[in-house]
Tab-separated table of C-alpha atoms in Angstrom:
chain	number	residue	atom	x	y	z
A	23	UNK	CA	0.000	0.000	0.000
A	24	UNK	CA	2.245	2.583	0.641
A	25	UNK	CA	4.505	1.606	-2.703
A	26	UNK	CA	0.891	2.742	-4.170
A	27	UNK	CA	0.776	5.699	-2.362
A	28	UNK	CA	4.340	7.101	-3.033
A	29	UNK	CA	3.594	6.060	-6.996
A	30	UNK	CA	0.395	8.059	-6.581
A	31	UNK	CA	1.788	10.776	-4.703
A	32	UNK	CA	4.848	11.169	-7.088
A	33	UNK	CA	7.172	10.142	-4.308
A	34	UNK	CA	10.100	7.804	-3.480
A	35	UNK	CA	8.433	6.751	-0.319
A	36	UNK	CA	5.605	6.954	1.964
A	37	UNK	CA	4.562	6.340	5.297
A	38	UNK	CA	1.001	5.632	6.042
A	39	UNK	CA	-0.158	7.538	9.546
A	40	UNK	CA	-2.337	7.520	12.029
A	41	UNK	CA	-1.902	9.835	14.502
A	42	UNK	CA	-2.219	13.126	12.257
A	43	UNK	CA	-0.260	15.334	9.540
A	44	UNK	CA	1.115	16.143	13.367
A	45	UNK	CA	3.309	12.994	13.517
A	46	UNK	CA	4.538	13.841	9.695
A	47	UNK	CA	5.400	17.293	10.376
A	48	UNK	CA	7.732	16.587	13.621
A	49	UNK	CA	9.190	13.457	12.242
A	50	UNK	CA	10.781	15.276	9.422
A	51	UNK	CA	11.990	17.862	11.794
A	52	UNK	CA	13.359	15.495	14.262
A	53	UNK	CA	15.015	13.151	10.761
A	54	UNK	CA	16.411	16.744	9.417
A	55	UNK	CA	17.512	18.791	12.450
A	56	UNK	CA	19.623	17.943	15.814
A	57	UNK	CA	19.521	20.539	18.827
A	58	UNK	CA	21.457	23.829	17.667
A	59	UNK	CA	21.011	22.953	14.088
A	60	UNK	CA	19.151	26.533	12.490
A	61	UNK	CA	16.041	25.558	10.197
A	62	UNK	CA	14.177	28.960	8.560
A	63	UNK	CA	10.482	28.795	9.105
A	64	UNK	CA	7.767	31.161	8.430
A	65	UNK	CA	6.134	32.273	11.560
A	66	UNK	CA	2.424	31.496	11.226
A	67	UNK	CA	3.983	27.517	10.911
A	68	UNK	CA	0.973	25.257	12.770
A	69	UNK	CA	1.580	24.482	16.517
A	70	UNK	CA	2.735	21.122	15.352
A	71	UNK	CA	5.793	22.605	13.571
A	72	UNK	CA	6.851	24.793	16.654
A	73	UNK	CA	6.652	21.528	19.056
A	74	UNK	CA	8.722	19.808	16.740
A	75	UNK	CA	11.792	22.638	17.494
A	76	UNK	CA	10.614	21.617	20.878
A	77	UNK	CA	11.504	17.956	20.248
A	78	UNK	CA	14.606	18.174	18.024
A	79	UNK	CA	16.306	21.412	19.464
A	80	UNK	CA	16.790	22.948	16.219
A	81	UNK	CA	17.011	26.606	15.933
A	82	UNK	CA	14.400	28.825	14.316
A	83	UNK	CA	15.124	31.868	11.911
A	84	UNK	CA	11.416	32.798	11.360
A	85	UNK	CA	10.136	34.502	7.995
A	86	UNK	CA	7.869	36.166	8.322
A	87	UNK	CA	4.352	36.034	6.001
A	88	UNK	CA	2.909	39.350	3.877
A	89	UNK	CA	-0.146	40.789	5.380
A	90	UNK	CA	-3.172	41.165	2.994
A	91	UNK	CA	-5.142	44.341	4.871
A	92	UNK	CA	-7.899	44.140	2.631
A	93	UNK	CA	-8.726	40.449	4.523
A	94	UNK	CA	-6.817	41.040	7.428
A	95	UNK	CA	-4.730	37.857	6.408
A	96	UNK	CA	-1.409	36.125	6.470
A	97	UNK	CA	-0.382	35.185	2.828
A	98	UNK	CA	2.469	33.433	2.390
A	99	UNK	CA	6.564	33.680	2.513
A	100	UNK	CA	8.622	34.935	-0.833
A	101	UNK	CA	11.314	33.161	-2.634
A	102	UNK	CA	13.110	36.580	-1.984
A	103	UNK	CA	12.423	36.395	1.905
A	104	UNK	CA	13.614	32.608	2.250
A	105	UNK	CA	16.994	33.828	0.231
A	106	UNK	CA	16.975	37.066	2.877
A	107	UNK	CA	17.036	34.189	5.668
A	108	UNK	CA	19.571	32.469	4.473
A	109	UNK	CA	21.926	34.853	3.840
A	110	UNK	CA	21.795	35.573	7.508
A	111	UNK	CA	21.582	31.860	8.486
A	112	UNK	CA	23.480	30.325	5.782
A	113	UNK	CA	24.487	27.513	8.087
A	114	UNK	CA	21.039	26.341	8.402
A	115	UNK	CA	20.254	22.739	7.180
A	116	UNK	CA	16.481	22.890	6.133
A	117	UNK	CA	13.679	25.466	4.948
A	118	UNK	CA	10.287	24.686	6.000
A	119	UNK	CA	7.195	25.742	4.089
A	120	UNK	CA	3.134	25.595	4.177
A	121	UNK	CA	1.792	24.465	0.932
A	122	UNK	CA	-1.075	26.140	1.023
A	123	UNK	CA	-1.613	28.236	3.730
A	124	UNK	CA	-5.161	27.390	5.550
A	125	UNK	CA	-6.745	30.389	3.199
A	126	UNK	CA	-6.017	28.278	-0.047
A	127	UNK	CA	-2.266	30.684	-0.990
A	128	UNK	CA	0.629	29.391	-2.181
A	129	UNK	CA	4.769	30.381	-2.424
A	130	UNK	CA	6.614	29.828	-5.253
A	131	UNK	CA	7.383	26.401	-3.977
A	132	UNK	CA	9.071	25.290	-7.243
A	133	UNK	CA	11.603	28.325	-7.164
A	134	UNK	CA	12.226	27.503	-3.361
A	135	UNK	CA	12.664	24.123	-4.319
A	136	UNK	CA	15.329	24.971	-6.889
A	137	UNK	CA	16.907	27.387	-4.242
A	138	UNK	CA	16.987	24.711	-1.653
A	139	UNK	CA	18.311	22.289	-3.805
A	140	UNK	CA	21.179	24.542	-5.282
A	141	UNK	CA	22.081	25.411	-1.406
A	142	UNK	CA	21.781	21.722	-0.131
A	143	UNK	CA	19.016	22.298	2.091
A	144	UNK	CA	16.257	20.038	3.065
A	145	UNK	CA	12.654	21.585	2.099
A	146	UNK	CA	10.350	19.969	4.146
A	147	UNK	CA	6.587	20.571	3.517
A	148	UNK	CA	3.292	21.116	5.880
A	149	UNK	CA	0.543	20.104	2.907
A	150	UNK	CA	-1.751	19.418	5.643
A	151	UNK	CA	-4.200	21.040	2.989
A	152	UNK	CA	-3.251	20.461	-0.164
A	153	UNK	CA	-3.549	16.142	-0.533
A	154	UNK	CA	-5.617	17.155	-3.328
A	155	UNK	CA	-3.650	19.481	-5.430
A	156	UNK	CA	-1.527	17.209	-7.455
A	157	UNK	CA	-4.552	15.444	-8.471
A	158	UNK	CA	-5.807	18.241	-10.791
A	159	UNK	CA	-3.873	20.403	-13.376
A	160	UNK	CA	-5.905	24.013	-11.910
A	161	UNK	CA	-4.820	23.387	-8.688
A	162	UNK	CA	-1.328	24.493	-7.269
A	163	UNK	CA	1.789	22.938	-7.609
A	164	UNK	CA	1.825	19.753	-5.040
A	165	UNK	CA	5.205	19.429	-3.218
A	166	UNK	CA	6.362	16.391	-4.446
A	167	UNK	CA	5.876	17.489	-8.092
A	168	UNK	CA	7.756	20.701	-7.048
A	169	UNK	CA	10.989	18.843	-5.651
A	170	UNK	CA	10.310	19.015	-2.028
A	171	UNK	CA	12.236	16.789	-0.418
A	172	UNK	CA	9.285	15.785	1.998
A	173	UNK	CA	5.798	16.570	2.426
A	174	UNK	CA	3.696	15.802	5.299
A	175	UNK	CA	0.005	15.625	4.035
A	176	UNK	CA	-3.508	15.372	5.297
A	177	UNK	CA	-5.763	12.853	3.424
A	178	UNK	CA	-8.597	13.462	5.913
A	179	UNK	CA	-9.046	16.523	5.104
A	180	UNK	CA	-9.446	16.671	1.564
A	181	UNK	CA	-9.108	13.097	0.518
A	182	UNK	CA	-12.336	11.386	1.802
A	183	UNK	CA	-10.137	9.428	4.421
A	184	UNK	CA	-11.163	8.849	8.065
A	185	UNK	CA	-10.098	11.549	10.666
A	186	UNK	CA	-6.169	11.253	12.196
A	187	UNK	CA	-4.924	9.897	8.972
A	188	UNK	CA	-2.449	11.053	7.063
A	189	UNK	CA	0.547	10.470	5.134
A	190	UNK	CA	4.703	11.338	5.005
A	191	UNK	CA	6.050	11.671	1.555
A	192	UNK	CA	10.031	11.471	0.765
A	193	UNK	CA	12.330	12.314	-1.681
A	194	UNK	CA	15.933	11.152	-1.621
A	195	UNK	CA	18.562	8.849	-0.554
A	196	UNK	CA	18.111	5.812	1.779
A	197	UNK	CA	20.446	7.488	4.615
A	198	UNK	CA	17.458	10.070	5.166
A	199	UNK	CA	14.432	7.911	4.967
A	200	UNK	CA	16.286	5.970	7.176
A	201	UNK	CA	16.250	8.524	10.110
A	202	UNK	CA	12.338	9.137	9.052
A	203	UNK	CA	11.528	5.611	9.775
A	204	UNK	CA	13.363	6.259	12.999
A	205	UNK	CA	11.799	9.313	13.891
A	206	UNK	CA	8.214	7.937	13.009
A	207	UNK	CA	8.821	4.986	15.528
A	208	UNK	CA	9.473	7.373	18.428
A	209	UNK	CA	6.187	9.573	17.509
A	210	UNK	CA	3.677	6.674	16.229
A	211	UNK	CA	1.851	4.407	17.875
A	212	UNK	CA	2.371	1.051	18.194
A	213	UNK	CA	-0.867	0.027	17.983
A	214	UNK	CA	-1.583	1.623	14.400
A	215	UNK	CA	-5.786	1.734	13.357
A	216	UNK	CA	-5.958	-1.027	10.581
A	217	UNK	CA	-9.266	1.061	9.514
A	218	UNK	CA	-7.425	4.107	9.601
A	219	UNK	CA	-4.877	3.136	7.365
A	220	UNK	CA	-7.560	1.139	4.844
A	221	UNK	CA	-9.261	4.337	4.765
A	222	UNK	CA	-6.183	6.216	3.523
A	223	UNK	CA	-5.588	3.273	0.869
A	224	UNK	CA	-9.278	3.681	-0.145
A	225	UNK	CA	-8.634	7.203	-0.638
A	226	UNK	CA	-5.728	7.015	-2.128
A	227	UNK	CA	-7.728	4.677	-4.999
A	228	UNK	CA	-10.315	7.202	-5.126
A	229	UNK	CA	-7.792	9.745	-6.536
A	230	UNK	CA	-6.010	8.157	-8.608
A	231	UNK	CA	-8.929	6.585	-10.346
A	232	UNK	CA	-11.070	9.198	-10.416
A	233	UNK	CA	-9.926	12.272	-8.683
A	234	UNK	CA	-9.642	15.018	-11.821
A	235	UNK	CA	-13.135	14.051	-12.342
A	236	UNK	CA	-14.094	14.780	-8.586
A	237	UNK	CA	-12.256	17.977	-7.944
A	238	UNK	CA	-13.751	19.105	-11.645
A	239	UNK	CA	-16.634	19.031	-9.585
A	240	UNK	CA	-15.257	20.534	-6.534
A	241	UNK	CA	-14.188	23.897	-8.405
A	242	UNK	CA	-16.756	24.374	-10.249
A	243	UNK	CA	-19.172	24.407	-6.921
A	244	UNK	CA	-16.544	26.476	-5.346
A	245	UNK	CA	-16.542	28.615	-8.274
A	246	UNK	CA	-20.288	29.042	-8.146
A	247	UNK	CA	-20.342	29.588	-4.361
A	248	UNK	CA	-17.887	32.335	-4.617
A	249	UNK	CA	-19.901	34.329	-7.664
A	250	UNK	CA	-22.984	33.888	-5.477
A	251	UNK	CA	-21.460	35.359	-2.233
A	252	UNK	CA	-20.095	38.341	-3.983
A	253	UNK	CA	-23.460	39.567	-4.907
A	254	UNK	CA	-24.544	39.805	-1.670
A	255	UNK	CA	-24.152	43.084	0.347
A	256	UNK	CA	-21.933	43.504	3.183
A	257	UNK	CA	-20.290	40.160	1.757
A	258	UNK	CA	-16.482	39.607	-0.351
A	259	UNK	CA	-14.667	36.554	-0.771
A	260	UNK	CA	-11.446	36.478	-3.104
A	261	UNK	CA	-10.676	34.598	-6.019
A	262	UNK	CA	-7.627	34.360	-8.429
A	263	UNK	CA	-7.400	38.215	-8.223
A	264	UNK	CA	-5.443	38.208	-5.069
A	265	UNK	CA	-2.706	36.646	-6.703
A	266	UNK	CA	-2.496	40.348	-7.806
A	267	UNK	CA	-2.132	41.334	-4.082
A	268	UNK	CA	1.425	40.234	-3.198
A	269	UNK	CA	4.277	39.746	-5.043
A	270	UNK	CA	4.755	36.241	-2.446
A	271	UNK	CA	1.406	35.107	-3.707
A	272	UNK	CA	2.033	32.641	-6.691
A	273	UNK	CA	-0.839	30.809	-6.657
A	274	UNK	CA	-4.572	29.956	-4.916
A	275	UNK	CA	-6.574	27.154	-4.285
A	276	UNK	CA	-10.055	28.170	-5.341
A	277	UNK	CA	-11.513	25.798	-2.726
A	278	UNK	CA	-11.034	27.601	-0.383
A	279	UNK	CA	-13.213	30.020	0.152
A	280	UNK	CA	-12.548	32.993	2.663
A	281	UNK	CA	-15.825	35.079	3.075
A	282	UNK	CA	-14.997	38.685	4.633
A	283	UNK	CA	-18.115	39.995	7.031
A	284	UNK	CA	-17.131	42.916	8.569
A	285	UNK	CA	-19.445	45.137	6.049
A	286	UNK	CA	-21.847	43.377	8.592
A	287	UNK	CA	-20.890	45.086	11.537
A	288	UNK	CA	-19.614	41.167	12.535
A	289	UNK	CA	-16.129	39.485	13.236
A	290	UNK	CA	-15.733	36.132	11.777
A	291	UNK	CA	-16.515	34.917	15.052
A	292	UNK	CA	-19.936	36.250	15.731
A	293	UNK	CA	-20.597	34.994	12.005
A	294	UNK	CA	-19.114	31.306	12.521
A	295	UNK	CA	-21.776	31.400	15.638
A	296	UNK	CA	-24.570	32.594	14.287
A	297	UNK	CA	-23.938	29.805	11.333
A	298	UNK	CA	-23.600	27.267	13.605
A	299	UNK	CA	-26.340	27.649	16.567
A	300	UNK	CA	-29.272	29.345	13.990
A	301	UNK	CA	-28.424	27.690	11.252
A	302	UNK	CA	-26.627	24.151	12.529
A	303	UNK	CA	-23.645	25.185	10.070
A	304	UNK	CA	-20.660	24.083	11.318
A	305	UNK	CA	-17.844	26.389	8.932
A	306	UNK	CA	-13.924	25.471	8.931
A	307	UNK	CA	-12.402	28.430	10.467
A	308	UNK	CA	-13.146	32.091	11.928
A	309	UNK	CA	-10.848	34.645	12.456
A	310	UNK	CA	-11.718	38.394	13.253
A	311	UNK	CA	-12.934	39.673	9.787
A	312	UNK	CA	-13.630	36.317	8.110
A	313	UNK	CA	-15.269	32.464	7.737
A	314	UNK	CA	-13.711	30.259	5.927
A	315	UNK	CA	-15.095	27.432	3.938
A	316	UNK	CA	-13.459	23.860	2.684
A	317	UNK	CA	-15.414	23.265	-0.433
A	318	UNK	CA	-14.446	19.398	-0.700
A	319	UNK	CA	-15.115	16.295	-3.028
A	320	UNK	CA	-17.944	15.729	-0.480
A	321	UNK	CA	-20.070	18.546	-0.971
A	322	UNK	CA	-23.092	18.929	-3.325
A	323	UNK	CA	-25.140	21.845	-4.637
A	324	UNK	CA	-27.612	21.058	-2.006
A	325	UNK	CA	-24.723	21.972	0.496
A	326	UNK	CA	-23.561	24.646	-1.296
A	327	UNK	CA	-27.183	25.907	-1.963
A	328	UNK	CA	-27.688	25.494	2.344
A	329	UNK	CA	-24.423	27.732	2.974
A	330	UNK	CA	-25.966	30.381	0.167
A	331	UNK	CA	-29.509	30.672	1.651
A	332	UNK	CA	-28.119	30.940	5.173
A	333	UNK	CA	-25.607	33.429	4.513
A	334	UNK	CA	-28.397	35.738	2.353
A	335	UNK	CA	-30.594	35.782	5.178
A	336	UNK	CA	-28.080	36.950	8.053
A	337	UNK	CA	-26.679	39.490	5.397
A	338	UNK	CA	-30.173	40.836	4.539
A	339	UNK	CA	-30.986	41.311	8.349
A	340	UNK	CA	-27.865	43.890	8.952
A	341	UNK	CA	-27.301	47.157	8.156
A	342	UNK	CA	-24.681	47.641	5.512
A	343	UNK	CA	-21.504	49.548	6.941
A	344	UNK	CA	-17.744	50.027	6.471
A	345	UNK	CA	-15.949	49.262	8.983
A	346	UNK	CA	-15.195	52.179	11.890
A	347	UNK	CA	-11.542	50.846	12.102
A	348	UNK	CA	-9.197	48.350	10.278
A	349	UNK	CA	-8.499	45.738	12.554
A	350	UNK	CA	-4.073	45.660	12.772
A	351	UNK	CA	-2.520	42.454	13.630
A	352	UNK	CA	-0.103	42.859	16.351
A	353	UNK	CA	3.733	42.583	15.475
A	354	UNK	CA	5.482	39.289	15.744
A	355	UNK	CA	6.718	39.163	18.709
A	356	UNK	CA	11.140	38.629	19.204
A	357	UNK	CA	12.705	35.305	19.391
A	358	UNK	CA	14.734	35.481	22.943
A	359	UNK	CA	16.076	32.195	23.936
A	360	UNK	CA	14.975	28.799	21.554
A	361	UNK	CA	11.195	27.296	21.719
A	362	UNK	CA	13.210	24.142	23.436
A	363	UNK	CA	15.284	25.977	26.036
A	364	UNK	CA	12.185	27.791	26.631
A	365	UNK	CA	9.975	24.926	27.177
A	366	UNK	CA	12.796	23.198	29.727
A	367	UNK	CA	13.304	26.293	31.575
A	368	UNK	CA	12.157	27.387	35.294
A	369	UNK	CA	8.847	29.102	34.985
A	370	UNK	CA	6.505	31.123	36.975
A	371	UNK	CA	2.644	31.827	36.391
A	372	UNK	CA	1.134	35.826	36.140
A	373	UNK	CA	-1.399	37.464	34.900
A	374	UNK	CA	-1.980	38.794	31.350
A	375	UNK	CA	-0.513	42.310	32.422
A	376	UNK	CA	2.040	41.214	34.416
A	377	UNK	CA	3.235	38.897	31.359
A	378	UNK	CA	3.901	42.082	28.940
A	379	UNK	CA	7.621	41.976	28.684
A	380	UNK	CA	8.498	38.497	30.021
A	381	UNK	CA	9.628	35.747	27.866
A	382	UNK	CA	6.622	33.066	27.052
A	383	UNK	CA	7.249	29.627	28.409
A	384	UNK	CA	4.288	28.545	26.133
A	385	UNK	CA	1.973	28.745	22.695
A	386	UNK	CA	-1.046	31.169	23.074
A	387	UNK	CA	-2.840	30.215	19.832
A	388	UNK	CA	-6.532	30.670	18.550
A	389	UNK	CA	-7.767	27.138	16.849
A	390	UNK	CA	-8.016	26.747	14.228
A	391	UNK	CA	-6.102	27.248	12.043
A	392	UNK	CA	-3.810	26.352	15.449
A	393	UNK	CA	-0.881	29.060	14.321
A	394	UNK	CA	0.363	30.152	17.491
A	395	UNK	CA	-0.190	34.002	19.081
A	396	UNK	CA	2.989	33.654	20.665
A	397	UNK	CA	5.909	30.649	20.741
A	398	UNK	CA	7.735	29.756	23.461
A	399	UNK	CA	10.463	31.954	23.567
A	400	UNK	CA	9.224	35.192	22.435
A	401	UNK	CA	9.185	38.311	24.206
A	402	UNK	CA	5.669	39.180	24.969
A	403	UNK	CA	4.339	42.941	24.052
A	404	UNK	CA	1.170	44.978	25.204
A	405	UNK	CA	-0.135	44.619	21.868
A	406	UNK	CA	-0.043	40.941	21.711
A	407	UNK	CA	-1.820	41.195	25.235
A	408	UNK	CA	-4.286	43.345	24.019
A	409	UNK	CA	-4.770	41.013	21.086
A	410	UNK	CA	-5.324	37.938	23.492
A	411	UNK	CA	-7.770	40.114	25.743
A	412	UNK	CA	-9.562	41.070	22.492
A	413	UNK	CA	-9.522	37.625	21.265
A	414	UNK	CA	-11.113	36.217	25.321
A	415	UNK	CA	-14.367	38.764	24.668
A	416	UNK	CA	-15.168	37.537	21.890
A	417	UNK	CA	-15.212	33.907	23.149
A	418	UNK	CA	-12.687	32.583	20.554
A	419	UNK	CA	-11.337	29.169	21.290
A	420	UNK	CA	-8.064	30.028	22.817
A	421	UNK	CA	-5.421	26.945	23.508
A	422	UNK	CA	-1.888	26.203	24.948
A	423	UNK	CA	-1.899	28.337	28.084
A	424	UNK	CA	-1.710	25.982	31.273
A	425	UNK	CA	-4.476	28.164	32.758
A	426	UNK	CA	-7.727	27.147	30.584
A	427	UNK	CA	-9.651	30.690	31.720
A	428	UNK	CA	-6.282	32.223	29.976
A	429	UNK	CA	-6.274	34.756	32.311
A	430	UNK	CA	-2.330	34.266	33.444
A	431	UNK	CA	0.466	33.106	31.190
A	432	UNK	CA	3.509	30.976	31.941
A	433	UNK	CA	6.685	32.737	31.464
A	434	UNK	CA	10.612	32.404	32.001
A	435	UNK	CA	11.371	32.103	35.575
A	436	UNK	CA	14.854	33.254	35.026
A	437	UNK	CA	15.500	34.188	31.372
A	438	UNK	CA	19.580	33.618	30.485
A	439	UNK	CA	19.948	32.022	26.676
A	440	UNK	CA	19.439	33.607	24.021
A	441	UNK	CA	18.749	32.243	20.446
């Protein structure tokens, strides 16, 4: 099965797994990096991918992402900001990248490839959402096809296989898939879900036999949705046109489709509740100007059609405004001492005011999409406080913080190291 899969996937190898994209993403940190070893990384990386500095030790230089302000968005990383990195870290070993981002955007992965390549660094891949793309010439450039050199990737979610299971693609020498099948037997279970991994296999089939057809399908409901939403006052969603936006933005995946509501007088949160308790619609992600929709092989025009009627009505009950004032991200915060020295370090426990210059000791994140607020490590501002207490009244689902109420942080009980 997974001589199928790599064949399918355009890979050398592949690991079938079952605990998550999770497991793929820190296993080819841990099979790339050793403590001290410098890996560049954009900063809105998934939670999984700063644990996994946890775990190996390595180093990050963090990129950092272009800001749409239109959205109120992270894009994505340029070729011309991973070559900044490494001419400052040119002893780092590996480049990490998301392919796409959880709003559908792509790098130039195949010019990062080429870079990464000509440099001798590893480019290792978070596709937790993009299993579909290499399955369908309109989609972007899959990582494999690019010349990643791996590519952890979730089948679950866009693949029609069960939840938790996902697979590790590799390209390259022996020597290195060697140390992934040693890293994977520290992080996976050893009592692996035989349905889990026939449902990856099933999917897997379903592609290759018949996954243009499906994802023909896919787009064009996604393209429909998208037409549909843009007529309605007080409502935007992009397509192709925000390639436009950014010179880091080389490509989109149309499925996804990020709806902007603050015409509405609404955050993305008040909108993803209102969906889901009035209108039992249960939307991907929410952030504070937009939803965001998965249009996937599974839906129909009946779902589409449900999404549509429910987001006409709430729109047609609102007053039609512009927003009083844009909504600015906070800064990202410094990198003091390493995620890892950070997480083994003495700590202490204060409040959210008393944390505003202190060095984090943990991830404040929002999930999803799960991209951390802070890292451990990170010098915490007022702004990012002010973001977290803006984030608590609107009831967001806030994670990492030992205290659950997030009303006190954990920070360095006696900062020293620096990274």
């Amino acid at each position: 099965s997974e001589e199928l899969l790599a064949d399918a996937f355009e890979a050398d190898h592949a690991f079938m797994l079952t605990n998550g994209t999770t497991c793929g993403v820190q296993a080819m940190l841990l099979a790339t990096t050793r403590p001290g070893d410098k890996i560049i990384i954009p900063r809105d990386a998934h939670k999984s991918a700063i644990n996994a500095l946890i775990l190996s030790g390595a180093i990050p230089h963090y990129v950092h992402t272009d800001i749409n302000q239109e959205y109120g968005i992270h894009t994505t990383v340029s070729l011309d900001a991973f070559k900044a990195a490494y001419d400052k870290e040119p002893h780092a070993l590996a480049c990490f990248i998301i392919n796409p981002s959880y709003y559908g955007l792509t790098s130039d992965i195949k010019g990062i490839a080429d870079f990464c390549r000509e440099n001798e660094l590893f480019l290792l891949a978070d596709e937790a959402h993009g299993c579909h793309m290499g399955f369908h010439p309109e989609f972007p450039l899959s990582a494999m096809r690019a010349g990643a050199h791996m590519s952890a990737s979730s089948t679950h979610k866009t693949s029609g296989s069960f939840t938790q299971s996902s697979v590790l693609l590799h390209r390259g020498t022996d020597s290195v898939r060697n140390n992934i099948k040693q890293s994977l037997n520290i992080l996976r279970s050893t009592s692996a879900s035989y349905l889990l991994m026939l449902s990856i296999e099933m999917a897997r089939k379903q592609l290759v036999l018949n996954g243009e057809n499906l994802l023909s399908s896919t787009l064009e409901l996604a393209r429909f949705a998208r037409q549909e939403i843009n007529k309605v006052p007080g409502l935007k969603s992009f397509g192709k046109e925000i390639i436009e936006s950014s010179p880091a933005i080389h490509n989109f995946d149309e499925t996804k489709l990020t709806i902007n509501v603050s015409e509405l007088g609404l955050t993305g949160y008040e909108m993803e509740e209102i969906l889901r308790l009035e209108h039992r619609i249960q939307i991907e992600l929410a952030d504070l100007q937009n939803i965001m929709a998965i249009i996937s092989i599974g839906d129909t025009e009946e779902s589409i059609s449900t999404l549509l009627n429910a987001l006409r009505k709430i729109a047609g009950g609102r007053r039609i405004k512009k927003p009083d004032h844009p909504i600015i991200l906070p800064e990202i915060p410094e990198l003091i001492v390493s995620p890892r020295d950070a997480y083994y370090s003495s700590k202490k426990s204060v409040t959210l005011n008393q944390a505003i210059g202190e060095i984090s000791a943990e991830n404040v994140m929002v999930y999803p999409p799960g991209i951390p607020i802070i890292c451990p490590g990170e010098r915490i501002s007022k702004d990012l406080i002010d973001h977290i207490k803006l984030l608590k009244s609107l009831n967001t689902n806030i994670q990492g913080p030992a205290d659950p109420q997030i009303n006190r942080l954990r920070v360095l009980g006696n900062p020293s190291k620096s990274a």
